[in-house]
Every structure is written in C-alpha cells, then in structure tokens.
PDB file of C-alpha atoms in Angstrom:
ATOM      1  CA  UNK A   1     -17.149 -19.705   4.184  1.00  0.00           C
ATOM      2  CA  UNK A   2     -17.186 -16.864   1.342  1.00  0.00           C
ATOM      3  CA  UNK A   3     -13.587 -15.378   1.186  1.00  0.00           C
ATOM      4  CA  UNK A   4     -15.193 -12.073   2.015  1.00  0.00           C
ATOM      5  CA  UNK A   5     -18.388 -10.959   3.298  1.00  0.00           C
ATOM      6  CA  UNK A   6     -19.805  -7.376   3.805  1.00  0.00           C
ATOM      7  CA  UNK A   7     -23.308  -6.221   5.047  1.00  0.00           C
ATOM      8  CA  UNK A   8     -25.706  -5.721   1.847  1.00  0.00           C
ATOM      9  CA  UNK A   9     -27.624  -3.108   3.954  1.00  0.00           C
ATOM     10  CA  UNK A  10     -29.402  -0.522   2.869  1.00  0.00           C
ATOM     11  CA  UNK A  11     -28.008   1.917   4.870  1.00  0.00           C
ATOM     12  CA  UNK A  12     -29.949   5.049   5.031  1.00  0.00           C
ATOM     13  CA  UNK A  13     -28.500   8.395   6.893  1.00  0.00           C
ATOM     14  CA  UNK A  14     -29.142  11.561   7.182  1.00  0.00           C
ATOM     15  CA  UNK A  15     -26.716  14.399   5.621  1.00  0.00           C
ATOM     16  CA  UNK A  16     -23.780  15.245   8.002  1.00  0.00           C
ATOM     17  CA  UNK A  17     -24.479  11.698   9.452  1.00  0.00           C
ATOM     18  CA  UNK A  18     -20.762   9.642  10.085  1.00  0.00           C
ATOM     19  CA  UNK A  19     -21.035   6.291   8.027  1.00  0.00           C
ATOM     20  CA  UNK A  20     -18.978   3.115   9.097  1.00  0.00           C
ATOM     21  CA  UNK A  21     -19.355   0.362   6.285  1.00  0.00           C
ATOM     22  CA  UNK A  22     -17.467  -2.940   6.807  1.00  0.00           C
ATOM     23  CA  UNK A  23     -16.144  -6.182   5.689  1.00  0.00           C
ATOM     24  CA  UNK A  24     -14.586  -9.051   6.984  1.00  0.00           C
ATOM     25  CA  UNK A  25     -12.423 -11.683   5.147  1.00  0.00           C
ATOM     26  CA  UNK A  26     -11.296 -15.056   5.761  1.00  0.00           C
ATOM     27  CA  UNK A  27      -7.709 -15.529   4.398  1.00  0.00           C
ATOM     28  CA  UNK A  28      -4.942 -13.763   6.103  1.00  0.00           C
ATOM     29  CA  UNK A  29      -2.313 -14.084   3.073  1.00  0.00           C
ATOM     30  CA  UNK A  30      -4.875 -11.144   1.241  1.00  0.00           C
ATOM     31  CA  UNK A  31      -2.302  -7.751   1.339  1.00  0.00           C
ATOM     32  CA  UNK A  32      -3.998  -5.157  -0.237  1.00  0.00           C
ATOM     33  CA  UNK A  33      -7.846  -4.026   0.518  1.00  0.00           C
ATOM     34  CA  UNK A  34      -9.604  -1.790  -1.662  1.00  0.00           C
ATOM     35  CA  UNK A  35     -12.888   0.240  -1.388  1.00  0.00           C
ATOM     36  CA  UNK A  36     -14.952   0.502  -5.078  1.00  0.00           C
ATOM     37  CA  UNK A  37     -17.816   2.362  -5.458  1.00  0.00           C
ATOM     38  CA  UNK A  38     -20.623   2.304  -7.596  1.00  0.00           C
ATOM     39  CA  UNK A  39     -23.201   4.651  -8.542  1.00  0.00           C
ATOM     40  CA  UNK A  40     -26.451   3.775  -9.776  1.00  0.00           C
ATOM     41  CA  UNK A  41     -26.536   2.617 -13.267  1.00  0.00           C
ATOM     42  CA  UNK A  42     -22.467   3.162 -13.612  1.00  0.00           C
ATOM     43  CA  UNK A  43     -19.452   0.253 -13.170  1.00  0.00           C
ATOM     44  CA  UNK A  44     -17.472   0.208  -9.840  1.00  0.00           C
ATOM     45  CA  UNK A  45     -14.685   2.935  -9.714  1.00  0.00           C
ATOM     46  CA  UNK A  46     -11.826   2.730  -7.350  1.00  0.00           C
ATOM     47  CA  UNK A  47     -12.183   5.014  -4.031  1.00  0.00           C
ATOM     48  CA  UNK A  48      -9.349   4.420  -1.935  1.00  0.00           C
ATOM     49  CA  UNK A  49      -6.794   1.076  -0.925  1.00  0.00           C
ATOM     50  CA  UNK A  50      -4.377   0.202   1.587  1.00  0.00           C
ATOM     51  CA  UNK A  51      -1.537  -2.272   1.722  1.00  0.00           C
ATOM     52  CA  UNK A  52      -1.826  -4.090   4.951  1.00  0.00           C
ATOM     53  CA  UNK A  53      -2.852  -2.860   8.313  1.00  0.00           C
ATOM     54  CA  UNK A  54      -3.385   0.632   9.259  1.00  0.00           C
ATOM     55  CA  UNK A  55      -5.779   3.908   8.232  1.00  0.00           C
ATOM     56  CA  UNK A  56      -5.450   6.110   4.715  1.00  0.00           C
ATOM     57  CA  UNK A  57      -7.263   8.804   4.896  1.00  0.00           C
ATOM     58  CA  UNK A  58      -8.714  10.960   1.683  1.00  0.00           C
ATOM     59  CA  UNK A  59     -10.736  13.898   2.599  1.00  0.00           C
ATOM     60  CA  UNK A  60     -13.880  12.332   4.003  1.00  0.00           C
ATOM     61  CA  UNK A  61     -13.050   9.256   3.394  1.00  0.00           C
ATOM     62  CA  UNK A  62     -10.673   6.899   5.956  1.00  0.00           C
ATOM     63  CA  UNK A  63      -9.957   3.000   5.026  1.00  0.00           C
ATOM     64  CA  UNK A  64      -8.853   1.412   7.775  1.00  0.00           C
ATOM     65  CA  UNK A  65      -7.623  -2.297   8.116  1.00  0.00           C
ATOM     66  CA  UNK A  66      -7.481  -4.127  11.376  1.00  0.00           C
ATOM     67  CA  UNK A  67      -5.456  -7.884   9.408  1.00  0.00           C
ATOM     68  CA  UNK A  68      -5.466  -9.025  13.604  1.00  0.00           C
ATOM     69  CA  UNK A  69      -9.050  -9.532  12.946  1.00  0.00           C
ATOM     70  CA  UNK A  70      -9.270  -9.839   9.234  1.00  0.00           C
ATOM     71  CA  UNK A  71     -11.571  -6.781   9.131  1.00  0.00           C
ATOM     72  CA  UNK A  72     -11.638  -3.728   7.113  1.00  0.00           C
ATOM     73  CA  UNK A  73     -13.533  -0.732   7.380  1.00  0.00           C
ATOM     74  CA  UNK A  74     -14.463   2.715   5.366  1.00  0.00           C
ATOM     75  CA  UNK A  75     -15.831   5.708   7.744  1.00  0.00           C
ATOM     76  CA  UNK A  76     -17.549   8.620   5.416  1.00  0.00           C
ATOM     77  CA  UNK A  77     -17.152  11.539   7.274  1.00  0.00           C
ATOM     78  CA  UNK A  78     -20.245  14.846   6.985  1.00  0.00           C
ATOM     79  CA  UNK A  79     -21.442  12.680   4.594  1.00  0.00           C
ATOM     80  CA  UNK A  80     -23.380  13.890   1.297  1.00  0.00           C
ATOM     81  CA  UNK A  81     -26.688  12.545  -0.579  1.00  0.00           C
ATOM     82  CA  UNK A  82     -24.171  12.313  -3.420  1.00  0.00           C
ATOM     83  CA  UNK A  83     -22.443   9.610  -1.449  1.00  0.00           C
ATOM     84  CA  UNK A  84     -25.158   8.019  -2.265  1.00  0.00           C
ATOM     85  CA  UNK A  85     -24.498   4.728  -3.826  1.00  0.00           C
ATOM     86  CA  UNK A  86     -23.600   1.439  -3.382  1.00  0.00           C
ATOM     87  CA  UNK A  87     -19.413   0.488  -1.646  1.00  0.00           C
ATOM     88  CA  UNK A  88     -17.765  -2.602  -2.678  1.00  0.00           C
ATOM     89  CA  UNK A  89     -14.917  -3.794  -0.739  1.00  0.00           C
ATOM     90  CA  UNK A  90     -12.185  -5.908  -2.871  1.00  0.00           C
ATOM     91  CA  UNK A  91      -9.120  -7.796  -1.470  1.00  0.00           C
ATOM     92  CA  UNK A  92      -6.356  -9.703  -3.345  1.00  0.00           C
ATOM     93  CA  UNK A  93      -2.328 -10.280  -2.580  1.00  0.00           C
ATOM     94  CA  UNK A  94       0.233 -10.144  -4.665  1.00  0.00           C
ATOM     95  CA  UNK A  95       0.772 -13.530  -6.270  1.00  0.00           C
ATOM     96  CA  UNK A  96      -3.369 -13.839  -7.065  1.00  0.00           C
ATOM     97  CA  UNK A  97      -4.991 -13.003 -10.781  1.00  0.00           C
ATOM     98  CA  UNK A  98      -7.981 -11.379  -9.791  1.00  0.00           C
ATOM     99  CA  UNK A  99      -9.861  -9.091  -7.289  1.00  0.00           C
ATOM    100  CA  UNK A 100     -12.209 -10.824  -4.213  1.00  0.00           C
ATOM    101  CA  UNK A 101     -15.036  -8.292  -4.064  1.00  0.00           C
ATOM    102  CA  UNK A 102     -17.576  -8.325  -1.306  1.00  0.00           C
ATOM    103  CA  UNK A 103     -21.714  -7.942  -2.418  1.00  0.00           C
ATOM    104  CA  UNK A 104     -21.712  -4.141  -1.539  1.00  0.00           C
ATOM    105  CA  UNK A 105     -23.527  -1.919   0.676  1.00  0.00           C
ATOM    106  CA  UNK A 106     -26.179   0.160  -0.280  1.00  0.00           C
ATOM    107  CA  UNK A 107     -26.330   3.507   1.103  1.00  0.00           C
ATOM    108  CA  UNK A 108     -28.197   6.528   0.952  1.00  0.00           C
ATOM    109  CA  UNK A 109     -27.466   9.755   2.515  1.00  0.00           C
ATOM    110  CA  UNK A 110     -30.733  12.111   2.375  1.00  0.00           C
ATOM    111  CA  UNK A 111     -30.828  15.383   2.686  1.00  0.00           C
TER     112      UNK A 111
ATOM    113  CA  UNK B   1     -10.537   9.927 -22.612  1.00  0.00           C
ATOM    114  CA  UNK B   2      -9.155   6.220 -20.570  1.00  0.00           C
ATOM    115  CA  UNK B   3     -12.086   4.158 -20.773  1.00  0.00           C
ATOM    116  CA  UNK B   4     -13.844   0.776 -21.072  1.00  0.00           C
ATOM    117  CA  UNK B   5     -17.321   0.958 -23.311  1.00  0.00           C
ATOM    118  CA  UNK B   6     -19.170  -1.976 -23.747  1.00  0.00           C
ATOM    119  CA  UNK B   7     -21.987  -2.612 -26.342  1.00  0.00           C
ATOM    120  CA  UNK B   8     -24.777  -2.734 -25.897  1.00  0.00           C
ATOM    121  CA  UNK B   9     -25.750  -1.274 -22.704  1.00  0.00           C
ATOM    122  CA  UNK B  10     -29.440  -2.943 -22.594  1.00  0.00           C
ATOM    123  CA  UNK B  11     -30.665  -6.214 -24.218  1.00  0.00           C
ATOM    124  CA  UNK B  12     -33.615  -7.986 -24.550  1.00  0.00           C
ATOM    125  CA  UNK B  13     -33.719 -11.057 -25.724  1.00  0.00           C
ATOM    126  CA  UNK B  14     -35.407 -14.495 -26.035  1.00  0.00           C
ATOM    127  CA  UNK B  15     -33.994 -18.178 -24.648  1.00  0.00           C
ATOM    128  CA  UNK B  16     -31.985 -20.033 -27.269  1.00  0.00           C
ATOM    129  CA  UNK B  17     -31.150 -16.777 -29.456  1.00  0.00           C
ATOM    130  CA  UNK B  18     -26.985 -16.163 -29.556  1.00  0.00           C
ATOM    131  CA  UNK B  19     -25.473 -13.187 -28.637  1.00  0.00           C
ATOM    132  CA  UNK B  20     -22.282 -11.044 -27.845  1.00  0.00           C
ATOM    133  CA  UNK B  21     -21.269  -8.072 -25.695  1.00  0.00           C
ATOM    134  CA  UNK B  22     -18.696  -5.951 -27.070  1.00  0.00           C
ATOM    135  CA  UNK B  23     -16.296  -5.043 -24.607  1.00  0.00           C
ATOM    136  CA  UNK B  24     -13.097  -2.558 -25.821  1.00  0.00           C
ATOM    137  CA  UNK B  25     -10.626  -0.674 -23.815  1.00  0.00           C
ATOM    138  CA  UNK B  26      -8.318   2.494 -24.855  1.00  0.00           C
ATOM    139  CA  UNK B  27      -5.352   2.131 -22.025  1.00  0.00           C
ATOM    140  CA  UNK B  28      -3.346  -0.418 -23.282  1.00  0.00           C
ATOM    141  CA  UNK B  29      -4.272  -2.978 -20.853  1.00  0.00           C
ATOM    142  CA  UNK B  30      -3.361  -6.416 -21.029  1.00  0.00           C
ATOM    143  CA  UNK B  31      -5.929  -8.013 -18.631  1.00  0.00           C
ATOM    144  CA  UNK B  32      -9.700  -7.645 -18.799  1.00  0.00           C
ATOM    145  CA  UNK B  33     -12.406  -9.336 -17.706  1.00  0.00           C
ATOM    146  CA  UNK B  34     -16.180 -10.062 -17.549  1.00  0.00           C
ATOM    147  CA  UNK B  35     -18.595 -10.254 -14.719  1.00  0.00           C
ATOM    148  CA  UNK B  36     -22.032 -10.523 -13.566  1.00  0.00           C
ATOM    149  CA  UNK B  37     -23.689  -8.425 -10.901  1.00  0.00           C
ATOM    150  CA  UNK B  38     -26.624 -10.182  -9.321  1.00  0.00           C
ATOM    151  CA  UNK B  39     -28.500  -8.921  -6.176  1.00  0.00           C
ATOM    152  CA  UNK B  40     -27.340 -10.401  -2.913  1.00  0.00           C
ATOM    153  CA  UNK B  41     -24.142 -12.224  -5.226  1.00  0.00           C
ATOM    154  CA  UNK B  42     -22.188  -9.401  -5.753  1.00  0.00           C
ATOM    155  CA  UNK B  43     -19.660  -9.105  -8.224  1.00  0.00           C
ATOM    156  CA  UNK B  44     -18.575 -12.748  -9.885  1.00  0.00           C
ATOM    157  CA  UNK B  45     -15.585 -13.317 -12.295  1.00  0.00           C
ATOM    158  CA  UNK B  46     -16.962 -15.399 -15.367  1.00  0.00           C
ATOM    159  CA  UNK B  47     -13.916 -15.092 -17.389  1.00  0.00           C
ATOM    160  CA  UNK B  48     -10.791 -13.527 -17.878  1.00  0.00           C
ATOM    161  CA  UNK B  49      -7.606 -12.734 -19.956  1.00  0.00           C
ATOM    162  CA  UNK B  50      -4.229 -12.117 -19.121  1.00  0.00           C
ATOM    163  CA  UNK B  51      -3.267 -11.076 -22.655  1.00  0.00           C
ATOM    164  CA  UNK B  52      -4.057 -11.506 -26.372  1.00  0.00           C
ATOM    165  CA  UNK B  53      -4.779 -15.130 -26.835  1.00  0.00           C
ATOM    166  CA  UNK B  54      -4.839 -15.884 -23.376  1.00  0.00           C
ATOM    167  CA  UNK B  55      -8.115 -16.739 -21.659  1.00  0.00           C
ATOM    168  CA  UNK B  56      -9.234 -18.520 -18.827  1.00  0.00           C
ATOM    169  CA  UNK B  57     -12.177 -18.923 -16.523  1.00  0.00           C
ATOM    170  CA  UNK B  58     -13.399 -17.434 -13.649  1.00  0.00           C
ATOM    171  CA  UNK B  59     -16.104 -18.479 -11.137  1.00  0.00           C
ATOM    172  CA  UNK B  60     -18.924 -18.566 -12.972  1.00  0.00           C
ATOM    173  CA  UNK B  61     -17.901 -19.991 -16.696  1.00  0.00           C
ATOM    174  CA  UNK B  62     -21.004 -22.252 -17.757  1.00  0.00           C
ATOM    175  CA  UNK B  63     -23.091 -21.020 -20.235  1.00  0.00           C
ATOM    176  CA  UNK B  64     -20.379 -18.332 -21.775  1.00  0.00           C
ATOM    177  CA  UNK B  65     -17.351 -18.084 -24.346  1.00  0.00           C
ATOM    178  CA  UNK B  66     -14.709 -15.309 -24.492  1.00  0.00           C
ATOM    179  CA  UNK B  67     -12.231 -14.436 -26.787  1.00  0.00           C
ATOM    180  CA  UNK B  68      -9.296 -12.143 -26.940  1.00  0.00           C
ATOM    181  CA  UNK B  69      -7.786 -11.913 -30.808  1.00  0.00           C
ATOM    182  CA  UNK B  70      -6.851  -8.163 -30.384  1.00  0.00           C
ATOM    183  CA  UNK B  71      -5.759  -6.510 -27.147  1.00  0.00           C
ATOM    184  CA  UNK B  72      -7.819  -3.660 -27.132  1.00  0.00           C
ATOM    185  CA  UNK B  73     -10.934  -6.117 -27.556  1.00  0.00           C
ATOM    186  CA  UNK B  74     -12.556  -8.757 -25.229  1.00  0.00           C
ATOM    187  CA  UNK B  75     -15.843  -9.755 -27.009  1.00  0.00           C
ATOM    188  CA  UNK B  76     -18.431 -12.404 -24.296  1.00  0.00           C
ATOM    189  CA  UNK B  77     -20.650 -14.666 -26.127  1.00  0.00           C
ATOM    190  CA  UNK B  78     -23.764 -16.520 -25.106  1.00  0.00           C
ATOM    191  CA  UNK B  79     -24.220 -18.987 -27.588  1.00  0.00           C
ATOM    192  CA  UNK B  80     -27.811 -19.890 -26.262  1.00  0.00           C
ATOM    193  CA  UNK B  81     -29.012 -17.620 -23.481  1.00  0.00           C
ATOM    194  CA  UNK B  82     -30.931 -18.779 -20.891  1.00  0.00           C
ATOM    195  CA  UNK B  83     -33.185 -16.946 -18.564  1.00  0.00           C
ATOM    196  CA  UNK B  84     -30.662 -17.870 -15.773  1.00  0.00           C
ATOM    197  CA  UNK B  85     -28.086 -15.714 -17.760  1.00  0.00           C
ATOM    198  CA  UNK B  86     -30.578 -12.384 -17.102  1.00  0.00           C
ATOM    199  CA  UNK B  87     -27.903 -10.381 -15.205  1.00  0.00           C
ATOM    200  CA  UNK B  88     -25.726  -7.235 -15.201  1.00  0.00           C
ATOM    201  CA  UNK B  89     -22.777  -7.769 -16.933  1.00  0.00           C
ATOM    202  CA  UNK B  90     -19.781  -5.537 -16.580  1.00  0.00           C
ATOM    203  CA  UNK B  91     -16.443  -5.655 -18.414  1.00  0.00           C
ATOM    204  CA  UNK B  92     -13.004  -4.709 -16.997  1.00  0.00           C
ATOM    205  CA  UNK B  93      -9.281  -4.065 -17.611  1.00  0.00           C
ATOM    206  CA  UNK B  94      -6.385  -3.430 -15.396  1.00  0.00           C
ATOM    207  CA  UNK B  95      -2.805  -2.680 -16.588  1.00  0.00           C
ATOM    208  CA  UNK B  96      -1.214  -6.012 -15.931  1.00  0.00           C
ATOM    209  CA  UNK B  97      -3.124  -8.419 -13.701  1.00  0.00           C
ATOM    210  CA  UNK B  98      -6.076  -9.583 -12.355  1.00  0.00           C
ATOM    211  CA  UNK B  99      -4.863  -8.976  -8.973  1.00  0.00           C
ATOM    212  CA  UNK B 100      -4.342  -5.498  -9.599  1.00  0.00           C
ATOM    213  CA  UNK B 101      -5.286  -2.764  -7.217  1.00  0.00           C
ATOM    214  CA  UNK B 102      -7.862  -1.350  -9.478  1.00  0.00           C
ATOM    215  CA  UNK B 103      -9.678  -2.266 -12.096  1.00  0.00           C
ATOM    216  CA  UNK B 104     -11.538   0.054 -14.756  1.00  0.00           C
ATOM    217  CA  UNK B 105     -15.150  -0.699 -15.127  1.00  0.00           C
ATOM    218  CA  UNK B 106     -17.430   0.070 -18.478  1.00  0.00           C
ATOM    219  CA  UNK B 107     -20.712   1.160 -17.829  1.00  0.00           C
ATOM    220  CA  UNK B 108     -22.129  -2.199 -17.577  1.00  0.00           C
ATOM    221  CA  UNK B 109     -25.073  -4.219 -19.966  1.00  0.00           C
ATOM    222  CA  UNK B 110     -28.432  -5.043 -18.652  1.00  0.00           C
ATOM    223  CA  UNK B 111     -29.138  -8.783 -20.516  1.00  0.00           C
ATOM    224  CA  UNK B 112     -32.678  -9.838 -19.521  1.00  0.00           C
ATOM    225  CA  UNK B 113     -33.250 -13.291 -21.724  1.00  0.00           C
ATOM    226  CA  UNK B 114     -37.042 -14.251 -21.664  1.00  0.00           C
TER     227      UNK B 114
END
C-alpha cells in the first residue's frame, strides 16, 4: 500500500465551479500535511499546510485534515482558469528526512 | 531573489553518454535534494543531502551519483544514461531537513536519453 495516494484526475471545471481535491494516507504517525502546487512547466511551490487535524483557510483556498480517517482535503473556492494546474499533496512528521508526496491532480478551470 | 536554478533546463541526449545537472541554491539551505517526476509516479526522492558532505539515497538511487562539496551546490550525475532515466528531474532545498514543511523547487530539467 503506497504511503499516500491521491486521484491523478484530470479534473476539468468550469470558472466559479467549487473544487474538492483529495488524498488519503496510510500511516497515522504523519503530523503535518501540505498542499504543493505546480504549474505547467514550473517546480512545485508550497500552497498551504496544517499540523494535524482541523481546516486552515487562505482566501479561496481551505486544507482540511480529517487524521480519524487518514484523509486530507483542499476545497478551491470561485475557482479561476489560473488555478489551473496540477496539486500535490505532501505529508511527513517530525522525526522523518523527507516529504511523502502524492502523484497530483490535474485540474483545469475554463473559462 | 531566494531561489533554486538548475542547469540545464532541457537535454537531449544519447544512451551511454555521461552527464550532470547543475543544481545551486541562494538561501543558505543545508538540505537539498533531487527527484524525478514521471506520469502516474509522481514525485520520487532519488537522492538527498543533509549537509555539505553528507549524502544519502532516496527511493529511486540506481543509475545516479550526487555530490555535495559546497553547500550552495548539489550537482546529479548520470554516468551512463539510459533511456529508462528519460524523466523530469527537479532539484530542491529546504532550510534544515528533509522533513521540512516546504521545500523550494527549481524550475525542473527535461532529460530525454535516446
């Protein structure tokens, strides 16, 4: 069982549309979960994280971490075609040496 | 301007025929790392370095060499490419560990190896 798996999509939507992208992991000792996104053509940039259960919420943008279930979740709000792009989730803990990234969902938000 | 650059961004190049990324960072950070991006894989670790001197490996090792003789630099090496090895490659570097909440990405090298 991969340590964390996530829904390659594509995800197409239209502009305005709410988008839920998710992941689910396997290990419960994983504390913080991060949300990296990548434009075409670019490297993965940090969009949000959260240290253990609850919502953070950035503009638009709401991580939200259910560790019950070992799911996490990023909602897009009125989203824009320059969300556009494809949304890694990461996890790690404290005591590891490296990020666990999921494959990424593409999305697309047209106009 | 913080950032990672990596050189080159696109390469072509035949099986058997060595060659190195470049990979240099400007924040001071003591662990970087390489990976490859392949569709339906995701991101995986090949190696990484904790600090100068200090390598290990990461998921995906076989087939590449790292090292780290100045901080700022964390060169990867394919000593003889295979077409296997055709991937995007990204470097990164976080301020103190791998486990670090984020990571800063360069802009990524498209290897194809014929």
């Amino acid at each position: 069982q991969k340590e964390v798996e996530q829904d390659p999509g594509p995800l197409s939507v239209p502009e305005g549309a709410i988008v839920s992208l998710n992941c689910t992991y396997s290990n419960s000792a994983f504390q913080y979960f991060m949300w990296y996104r990548q434009y075409s053509r670019k490297g993965p940039e940090l969009l949000m994280y959260t240290y253990s259960s609850g919502n953070k919420e950035d503009g638009r943008f709401t991580a939200q971490v259910d560790k019950s279930s070992k799911y996490i979740s990023l909602f897009i709000r009125d989203s824009q075609p320059s969300d556009s792009a494809t949304y890694l989730c990461a996890i790690s803990s404290y005591n590891t040496d490296k990020l666990i990234f999921g494959t990424g969902t593409r999305l697309q938000v047209f106009p | 301007e913080a950032q990672v650059t990596q050189n080159p961004r696109y390469l072509i190049t035949v099986t058997g025929k060595k060659l190195t990324v470049t990979c240099s960072q400007n924040m001071n950070h003591e662990y970087m790392s390489w990976y490859r991006q392949d569709p339906g894989l995701g991101l995986r670790q090949i190696y990484y370095s904790m600090n100068v001197e200090v390598t290990d490996k990461g998921d995906v090792p076989e087939g590449y060499k790292v090292s780290r003789k100045e901080k700022r630099n964390f060169p990867l090496i394919l000593e003889s490419p295979s077409p296997n090895q055709t991937s995007l490659y990204f470097c990164a570097s976080s301020i103190s560990s791998g486990g670090s909440i984020e990571q800063f990405f360069g802009p990524g090298t498209r290897l194809t190896v014929l």
